[in-house]
Coordinates of C-alpha atoms in Angstrom, one line a residue:
X1 CA -0.2 -0.4 0.2
X2 CA 2.9 1.9 -0.9
X3 CA 0.6 4.7 -1.6
X4 CA -1.3 4.8 1.7
X5 CA 1.8 4.1 3.9
X6 CA 5.3 3.8 4.5
X7 CA 5.3 2.9 7.7
X8 CA 8.2 0.8 8.5
X9 CA 7.2 -2.8 7.9
X10 CA 8.9 -4.5 10.6
X11 CA 6.5 -2.8 13.5
X12 CA 3.7 -5.2 14.2
X13 CA 0.6 -2.6 13.3
X14 CA -2.6 -2.7 12.1
X15 CA -1.9 0.4 10.4
X16 CA -2.2 1.5 7.0
X17 CA -3.8 -1.7 7.1
X18 CA -3.9 -1.8 6.5
X19 CA -2.4 -3.6 9.6
X20 CA -0.4 -2.7 12.2
X21 CA -1.1 -3.6 15.0
X22 CA 0.8 -4.5 17.9
X23 CA 0.3 -6.8 20.3
X24 CA 1.9 -9.5 22.8
X25 CA 0.5 -12.8 23.4
X26 CA 2.3 -13.9 26.8
X27 CA 6.2 -14.8 26.3
X28 CA 9.5 -15.1 28.2
X29 CA 11.9 -13.0 27.6
X30 CA 15.8 -12.7 28.5
X31 CA 18.2 -10.5 27.0
X32 CA 21.3 -8.9 28.1
X33 CA 22.2 -4.8 28.7
X34 CA 23.1 -2.9 25.9
X35 CA 26.0 -0.2 26.5
X36 CA 25.9 3.3 24.5
X37 CA 28.7 6.3 24.6
X38 CA 27.5 9.4 23.3
X39 CA 26.8 8.2 20.0
X40 CA 26.6 3.9 20.6
X41 CA 23.7 2.6 20.2
X42 CA 22.3 -0.8 21.0
X43 CA 21.7 -2.2 17.7
X44 CA 23.6 -5.1 18.3
X45 CA 21.9 -7.3 21.4
X46 CA 22.9 -11.1 22.0
X47 CA 19.4 -13.4 22.6
X48 CA 18.8 -15.8 25.0
X49 CA 15.7 -17.4 24.2
X50 CA 14.3 -20.0 26.6
X51 CA 13.4 -23.5 25.3
X52 CA 9.8 -23.2 26.7
X53 CA 9.7 -19.4 25.5
X54 CA 6.0 -19.0 24.4
X55 CA 5.0 -17.2 21.2
X56 CA 4.6 -13.5 21.1
X57 CA 1.8 -12.6 18.5
X58 CA 1.2 -9.2 16.9
X59 CA -0.7 -7.9 13.6
X60 CA 2.0 -6.3 11.3
X61 CA 0.7 -3.1 9.1
X62 CA -0.3 -3.5 5.7
X63 CA 1.3 -0.4 4.6
X64 CA -1.5 0.9 2.3
X65 CA 0.6 3.5 -0.4
X66 CA -1.0 6.6 1.4
X67 CA -0.6 5.1 4.9
X68 CA -3.6 3.7 5.4
X69 CA -5.0 1.9 8.8
X70 CA -4.7 -0.3 11.5
X71 CA -5.4 -3.2 13.0
X72 CA -5.1 -4.8 16.7
X73 CA -4.3 -7.8 18.6
X74 CA -4.6 -8.7 21.9
X75 CA -4.6 -6.5 24.8
X76 CA -1.1 -4.6 25.3
X77 CA -0.3 -4.0 29.1
X78 CA -1.2 -0.9 29.6
X79 CA 0.9 2.5 30.1
X80 CA 0.0 4.6 33.5
X81 CA 0.2 8.7 33.6
X82 CA 1.4 11.1 36.1
X83 CA 2.0 15.1 36.8
X84 CA 6.1 15.6 36.8
X85 CA 8.1 18.1 35.6
X86 CA 9.6 17.1 32.5
X87 CA 13.0 15.5 32.7
X88 CA 15.6 18.0 31.6
X89 CA 16.5 18.5 27.9
X90 CA 19.5 16.5 26.5
X91 CA 20.6 17.6 23.2
X92 CA 20.8 14.7 20.6
X93 CA 23.8 14.5 18.5
X94 CA 23.0 13.5 14.8
X95 CA 25.4 11.7 12.9
X96 CA 24.1 13.5 9.3
X97 CA 21.5 15.7 7.7
X98 CA 19.2 12.6 7.1
X99 CA 19.5 11.6 11.0
X100 CA 18.4 14.9 12.0
X101 CA 15.5 14.9 9.4
X102 CA 14.4 11.5 10.4
X103 CA 13.9 13.4 14.0
X104 CA 12.0 15.9 12.7
X105 CA 15.3 18.4 14.2
X106 CA 14.6 20.8 11.6
X107 CA 17.8 23.1 12.9
X108 CA 19.7 20.3 13.2
X109 CA 19.2 19.5 10.0
X110 CA 19.8 22.9 9.1
X111 CA 23.3 23.3 10.4
X112 CA 24.5 19.6 8.7
X113 CA 22.9 19.8 5.4
X114 CA 26.1 19.4 3.0
X115 CA 24.5 20.8 -0.5
X116 CA 21.9 22.9 -1.6
X117 CA 19.5 19.9 -2.5
X118 CA 19.3 19.3 1.1
X119 CA 18.6 23.2 2.2
X120 CA 15.9 23.1 -0.5
X121 CA 14.1 19.1 1.0
X122 CA 14.8 20.8 4.5
X123 CA 12.9 24.0 3.7
X124 CA 9.9 21.8 1.5
X125 CA 9.7 19.7 4.7
X126 CA 9.4 22.4 7.1
X127 CA 6.2 24.1 4.3
X128 CA 4.7 21.0 5.3
X129 CA 5.2 20.7 8.4
X130 CA 3.7 24.3 9.2
X131 CA 0.7 23.8 6.5
X132 CA 1.8 25.4 3.9
X133 CA 1.3 22.6 1.8
X134 CA 0.7 24.5 -1.7
X135 CA 3.8 26.0 -1.5
X136 CA 5.5 22.7 -0.3
X137 CA 4.1 21.1 -3.3
X138 CA 6.0 23.6 -5.8
X139 CA 9.1 22.9 -4.2
X140 CA 8.4 18.8 -3.9
X141 CA 7.9 18.6 -7.7
X142 CA 11.2 20.6 -8.3
X143 CA 12.9 18.3 -6.3
X144 CA 11.6 15.0 -7.7
X145 CA 13.4 15.6 -10.7
X146 CA 16.9 16.1 -8.9
X147 CA 20.4 14.6 -9.7
X148 CA 20.2 13.1 -6.2
X149 CA 18.5 10.0 -6.4
X150 CA 17.9 9.7 -2.9
X151 CA 16.4 13.7 -2.9
X152 CA 14.3 12.5 -5.8
X153 CA 12.8 9.4 -3.6
X154 CA 12.0 11.3 -1.0
X155 CA 10.6 14.3 -2.3
X156 CA 8.7 12.0 -4.8
X157 CA 7.4 10.0 -1.4
X158 CA 6.5 13.7 0.2
X159 CA 4.9 15.0 -3.1
X160 CA 2.2 12.3 -2.8
X161 CA 1.7 12.0 0.6
X162 CA 0.9 16.1 0.7
X163 CA -1.3 15.5 -3.0
X164 CA -3.3 13.1 -1.1
X165 CA -3.4 15.4 1.9
X166 CA -4.8 18.6 -0.1
X167 CA -5.2 17.8 -4.3
X168 CA -4.4 20.5 -6.1
X169 CA -5.3 21.6 -9.2
X170 CA -2.2 24.3 -9.8
X171 CA 0.1 21.4 -10.7
X172 CA -2.2 18.6 -12.0
X173 CA -0.4 19.0 -15.4
X174 CA 2.8 19.0 -14.6
X175 CA 2.5 15.8 -12.1
X176 CA 3.8 12.7 -14.2
X177 CA 0.6 11.3 -16.0
X178 CA 0.0 7.8 -13.9
X179 CA -0.5 10.4 -10.9
X180 CA -3.7 12.7 -12.5
X181 CA -6.3 10.3 -12.3
X182 CA -6.3 9.6 -8.6
X183 CA -5.1 12.8 -7.8
X184 CA -8.2 14.3 -9.6
X185 CA -10.7 12.0 -8.4
X186 CA -9.2 12.8 -4.5
X187 CA -9.6 16.5 -5.6
X188 CA -13.5 16.3 -6.9
X189 CA -14.7 13.9 -3.8
X190 CA -12.8 16.2 -2.0
X191 CA -14.6 19.0 -2.7
X192 CA -18.2 17.3 -2.4
X193 CA -17.7 16.9 1.3
X194 CA -19.7 18.6 3.4
X195 CA -19.5 18.4 7.7
X196 CA -22.7 19.3 10.0
X197 CA -22.1 19.5 13.9
X198 CA -24.4 19.3 16.3
X199 CA -24.9 22.5 19.3
X200 CA -23.2 19.9 21.8
X201 CA -20.1 17.2 22.0
X202 CA -21.0 14.0 20.9
X203 CA -20.7 11.1 23.5
X204 CA -19.6 7.1 23.5
X205 CA -18.6 4.1 25.6
X206 CA -14.8 4.1 25.2
X207 CA -14.2 1.0 24.3
X208 CA -11.4 -0.9 22.9
X209 CA -10.9 -3.5 20.5
X210 CA -7.4 -5.8 20.4
X211 CA -6.4 -2.6 22.5
X212 CA -7.0 -0.2 19.9
X213 CA -10.1 2.7 20.3
X214 CA -13.1 2.0 18.6
X215 CA -15.9 4.6 16.5
X216 CA -19.6 3.6 16.4
X217 CA -20.3 5.0 13.1
X218 CA -22.9 4.9 10.6
X219 CA -22.4 4.7 7.0
X220 CA -25.1 5.0 4.6
X221 CA -27.8 4.0 7.3
X222 CA -25.5 1.0 8.5
X223 CA -24.3 1.0 12.0
X224 CA -20.6 -0.4 12.8
X225 CA -18.0 0.0 14.8
X226 CA -14.8 1.1 12.9
X227 CA -10.8 1.5 14.4
X228 CA -10.1 4.8 15.3
X229 CA -6.3 5.2 13.5
X230 CA -4.5 7.8 13.2
X231 CA -1.9 6.6 11.5
X232 CA -4.0 5.6 8.0
X233 CA -4.2 8.5 5.9
X234 CA -7.8 7.7 4.7
X235 CA -11.0 6.2 6.2
X236 CA -11.1 2.9 4.7
X237 CA -13.8 0.4 4.6
X238 CA -13.8 -3.4 4.2
X239 CA -15.1 -4.6 0.5
X240 CA -18.1 -6.6 2.5
X241 CA -18.9 -4.0 4.3
X242 CA -19.0 -1.9 1.7
X243 CA -21.4 -4.1 -0.1
X244 CA -24.0 -4.6 3.0
X245 CA -23.6 -0.3 3.0
X246 CA -24.4 0.4 -0.6
X247 CA -21.2 2.3 -1.0
X248 CA -20.8 3.1 -5.2
X249 CA -17.0 2.8 -5.4
X250 CA -15.2 4.0 -8.6
X251 CA -13.2 3.1 -11.5
X252 CA -10.2 5.3 -9.8
X253 CA -7.9 2.4 -8.1
X254 CA -4.7 2.4 -6.1
X255 CA -2.4 0.4 -5.7
X256 CA -0.6 -1.3 -2.0
X257 CA 1.6 -2.9 -0.9
X258 CA 1.0 -5.8 2.0
X259 CA 2.7 -6.6 5.5
X260 CA 5.0 -9.1 3.6
X261 CA 5.2 -7.1 0.0
X262 CA 1.7 -8.5 -1.4
X263 CA 0.4 -6.6 -3.7
X264 CA -2.9 -5.2 -3.1
X265 CA -5.5 -3.2 -4.4
X266 CA -8.1 -0.6 -3.0
X267 CA -11.1 1.7 -4.7
X268 CA -12.0 5.4 -4.0
X269 CA -15.4 6.1 -3.1
X270 CA -17.8 8.6 -1.6
X271 CA -19.9 7.4 1.6
X272 CA -21.8 9.9 4.2
X273 CA -20.6 9.0 7.9
X274 CA -22.5 9.7 10.8
X275 CA -20.4 9.7 14.1
X276 CA -23.6 9.8 16.4
X277 CA -24.8 13.3 15.5
X278 CA -21.5 14.8 13.4
X279 CA -22.6 14.0 9.7
X280 CA -20.3 14.1 6.7
X281 CA -22.0 14.0 3.5
X282 CA -19.5 12.4 0.7
X283 CA -16.6 11.5 3.1
X284 CA -14.0 10.4 0.8
X285 CA -13.0 6.3 1.8
X286 CA -10.8 3.5 0.2
X287 CA -12.6 0.3 -0.3
X288 CA -10.4 -2.8 0.3
X289 CA -10.9 -6.4 0.1
X290 CA -12.5 -7.5 3.1
X291 CA -9.7 -10.3 4.1
X292 CA -7.0 -7.7 4.3
X293 CA -8.9 -6.3 7.7
X294 CA -9.1 -9.7 9.2
X295 CA -6.2 -10.7 11.2
X296 CA -5.2 -14.0 12.4
X297 CA -4.3 -14.3 16.3
X298 CA -2.9 -17.8 16.6
X299 CA -6.3 -20.7 17.5
X300 CA -8.3 -17.7 18.4
X301 CA -10.8 -16.1 16.0
X302 CA -9.4 -13.9 13.7
X303 CA -9.7 -9.6 14.8
X304 CA -11.9 -8.6 11.9
X305 CA -12.8 -4.9 11.2
X306 CA -15.5 -3.3 9.2
X307 CA -13.3 -0.5 8.7
X308 CA -11.4 2.5 9.8
X309 CA -11.6 6.3 10.8
X310 CA -8.8 7.8 8.8
X311 CA -6.8 11.1 9.3
X312 CA -9.0 12.6 6.5
X313 CA -11.7 12.5 9.6
X314 CA -10.0 12.7 12.5
X315 CA -8.2 16.1 11.1
X316 CA -11.7 17.8 11.2
X317 CA -12.4 17.0 15.1
X318 CA -11.5 17.4 18.2
X319 CA -11.2 14.2 19.7
X320 CA -11.4 13.0 23.6
X321 CA -10.6 9.7 25.2
X322 CA -11.3 10.2 28.7
X323 CA -10.6 6.9 30.5
X324 CA -11.6 8.4 34.3
X325 CA -15.5 8.3 32.9
X326 CA -15.0 5.6 30.1
X327 CA -16.2 8.4 27.4
X328 CA -15.1 9.3 24.1
X329 CA -16.1 12.7 23.2
X330 CA -16.3 14.0 19.5
X331 CA -16.1 17.8 18.8
X332 CA -15.6 20.3 15.9
X333 CA -11.5 21.5 15.5
X334 CA -10.6 24.6 16.9
X335 CA -8.6 26.2 14.9
X336 CA -5.8 28.4 14.6
X337 CA -2.9 26.6 16.6
X338 CA -0.4 29.1 17.9
X339 CA 2.4 26.7 17.2
X340 CA 2.5 23.1 15.6
X341 CA 6.2 22.7 17.0
X342 CA 4.8 19.6 19.3
X343 CA 2.1 17.9 16.9
X344 CA 2.8 18.1 13.2
X345 CA 1.7 16.6 10.4
X346 CA 4.5 15.8 7.6
X347 CA 2.9 12.8 5.4
X348 CA 1.9 11.5 8.6
X349 CA 1.3 13.0 12.3
X350 CA 3.7 13.1 15.0
X351 CA 4.2 14.6 18.5
X352 CA 7.5 15.4 20.3
X353 CA 8.4 13.0 23.5
X354 CA 11.4 13.2 25.9
X355 CA 12.6 10.2 27.3
X356 CA 13.4 9.4 31.2
X357 CA 16.9 11.0 30.6
X358 CA 15.6 14.2 28.6
X359 CA 16.4 12.6 25.4
X360 CA 14.1 14.5 22.5
X361 CA 12.2 12.2 20.2
X362 CA 9.9 12.7 17.0
X363 CA 6.7 9.6 17.3
X364 CA 5.0 8.8 15.1
X365 CA 0.9 9.0 16.7
X366 CA -0.7 5.8 15.4
X367 CA -3.8 4.9 18.0
X368 CA -4.8 1.5 16.0
X369 CA -1.2 0.1 17.1
X370 CA -1.7 -1.2 20.4
X371 CA 1.6 -1.3 21.1
X372 CA 4.1 1.6 21.4
X373 CA 7.8 1.4 20.0
X374 CA 11.3 2.9 19.7
X375 CA 13.7 2.7 17.4
X376 CA 16.6 -0.3 18.7
X377 CA 19.0 2.2 17.7
X378 CA 17.6 4.8 20.5
X379 CA 17.7 2.4 23.4
X380 CA 21.0 3.3 25.0
X381 CA 20.9 6.7 24.3
X382 CA 17.2 6.5 25.8
X383 CA 19.0 5.1 29.1
X384 CA 16.7 1.9 28.9
X385 CA 18.4 -0.9 30.7
X386 CA 18.0 -4.7 31.7
X387 CA 15.7 -4.9 28.4
X388 CA 14.2 -8.3 27.9
X389 CA 15.0 -10.1 24.6
X390 CA 12.6 -12.1 22.5
X391 CA 11.0 -13.1 19.2
X392 CA 7.5 -12.3 17.9
X393 CA 5.1 -13.9 15.5
X394 CA 3.9 -11.4 13.1
X395 CA 0.4 -12.0 11.4
X396 CA -0.5 -9.8 8.5
X397 CA -2.0 -9.9 5.1
X398 CA 0.3 -12.2 3.2
X399 CA 1.0 -14.6 6.0
X400 CA 3.1 -14.7 9.2
X401 CA 6.8 -13.7 10.1
X402 CA 9.1 -14.1 13.2
X403 CA 10.4 -10.9 13.8
X404 CA 12.6 -9.5 17.3
X405 CA 12.6 -6.5 19.6
X406 CA 13.7 -6.3 23.5
X407 CA 10.8 -4.7 25.7
X408 CA 11.6 -2.6 28.6
X409 CA 9.4 -2.6 32.1
X410 CA 8.3 0.4 33.5
X411 CA 10.2 2.5 30.7
X412 CA 9.0 6.2 31.0
X413 CA 8.3 8.6 28.1
X414 CA 7.2 12.2 29.0
X415 CA 4.7 13.2 26.0
X416 CA 1.3 15.6 25.5
X417 CA 2.4 17.0 28.9
X418 CA 2.7 13.9 31.5
X419 CA 5.1 11.7 32.6
X420 CA 3.8 8.3 31.0
X421 CA 5.3 4.9 32.3
X422 CA 4.4 2.4 30.1
X423 CA 4.3 -1.7 31.2
X424 CA 6.3 -2.8 28.7
X425 CA 7.7 -0.5 26.1
X426 CA 9.2 -2.0 22.8
X427 CA 12.6 -1.6 20.8
X428 CA 13.0 -3.2 17.6
X429 CA 14.1 -2.1 14.2
X430 CA 12.4 -0.2 12.0
X431 CA 12.8 -0.1 8.5
X432 CA 14.1 3.2 6.7
X433 CA 11.8 4.2 4.1
X434 CA 11.0 7.7 2.0
X435 CA 10.4 10.1 2.9
X436 CA 12.1 10.4 6.5
X437 CA 13.8 7.6 6.5
X438 CA 14.3 5.4 10.4
X439 CA 11.8 7.3 12.5
X440 CA 12.6 7.6 16.2
X441 CA 9.2 5.6 17.1
X442 CA 5.4 4.8 17.4
X443 CA 3.4 6.0 20.1
X444 CA 0.3 3.9 20.0
X445 CA -3.0 3.3 22.1
X446 CA -1.1 1.7 24.9
X447 CA -0.3 5.0 25.8
X448 CA -3.5 6.5 25.8
X449 CA -5.5 4.7 28.2
X450 CA -5.0 7.0 31.4
X451 CA -5.9 10.1 32.3
X452 CA -7.7 12.2 29.7
X453 CA -6.3 12.6 26.3
X454 CA -7.2 15.3 23.7
X455 CA -5.9 14.7 19.8
X456 CA -6.8 18.0 17.9
X457 CA -4.3 18.7 15.3
X458 CA -6.0 21.6 13.8
X459 CA -5.2 23.5 17.8
X460 CA -2.4 21.9 17.4
X461 CA -2.9 19.9 20.6
X462 CA -1.8 16.5 21.6
X463 CA -2.2 16.3 25.3
X464 CA -2.6 14.1 28.6
X465 CA -4.2 15.5 31.6
X466 CA -5.8 14.9 34.7
X467 CA -3.8 11.2 35.7
X468 CA -4.2 10.2 39.0

């Protein structure tokens, strides 16, 4: 699903689900400590695997080429939050320009840029982060023709994502011919969309499936529940549910890549979506083969989803997960962000965080990923010690596979204004992929299980408060 997602294929998630959901089944771990200096990482670990080790099962993202969806597995160990002063800031040392870019350290990347092309890419990336998307499109279009193959690949990937977010007619004639039909269809569908809000917040019971928050929805008059997925660039319907809801699909298709490189195909459509009083008429959606939204979990019944509520709906909402009251609230987004430095969109949403020792991170916010993950290479610098190393079996479209990860019990992140202590925080290798390369990690739904969590991109707000 290369059009919807470039999230790392090694991250069990039901994202872009398309699939990426991280979930741990009971397992036994053992491992060794990592030692790190200023730049030394924990990339090399020596596993001690016990003979009676139980399997860890997880659902892996299916990576839609636009970054589509997520999925879930069994419940993860929830995180706990507590009000506390933030840790002292620790300056992060990046070995090169692209490392700083992946961490969304724009100032650091500016100091490390080695040539004009890198500086121009950074300028375009800043435009995207600050919501100057039309300006960014023009710059990225020029960079996509660069003689530098790396700049070309990254610029092309970011341009695709920005065009999906805000299709523009101004550069349509300049785009590659094989892009034009899809971009034109998305632009026309977006123009036909309309929103209606009630005079009061919409409330639902806060529920989860496989650790993923659920949203009661009515599509064309047919009621079901979707996964709440900030990592899905577009709302996605399973083909089975779309047929039952009489959703008429278009002739415009988009290619996607499954969890194990399996090619998949979705088609564009529009549907009338009701979130309990918030009505989105003509909402652009993607319809995917129902089998791609079903995930086997060992000997238990597979986890199935009729669809996911994606970023093209979430960005227009103020969403509150009130864990104390067990309530999910929807309101109109509060426009006019004072600052986007803590919650930015650069092809997918990122939030700023710091580890317990003050190391700054930029984490992909993925509510359909039931487990939070940081890059294995950062575990040492983050001060994580005594992790348990093991192997997990990852189930996704196209079959299953085994990946290695280290679980750190009681690891702490400062994020959303609160100190979040995880039952277990995973560290594993994350594959580098354009446009950013190797990201710092993923903030999953296990970080959102205590206190009052607010997600409001238009206001630039991702916050956790009221923890007990």
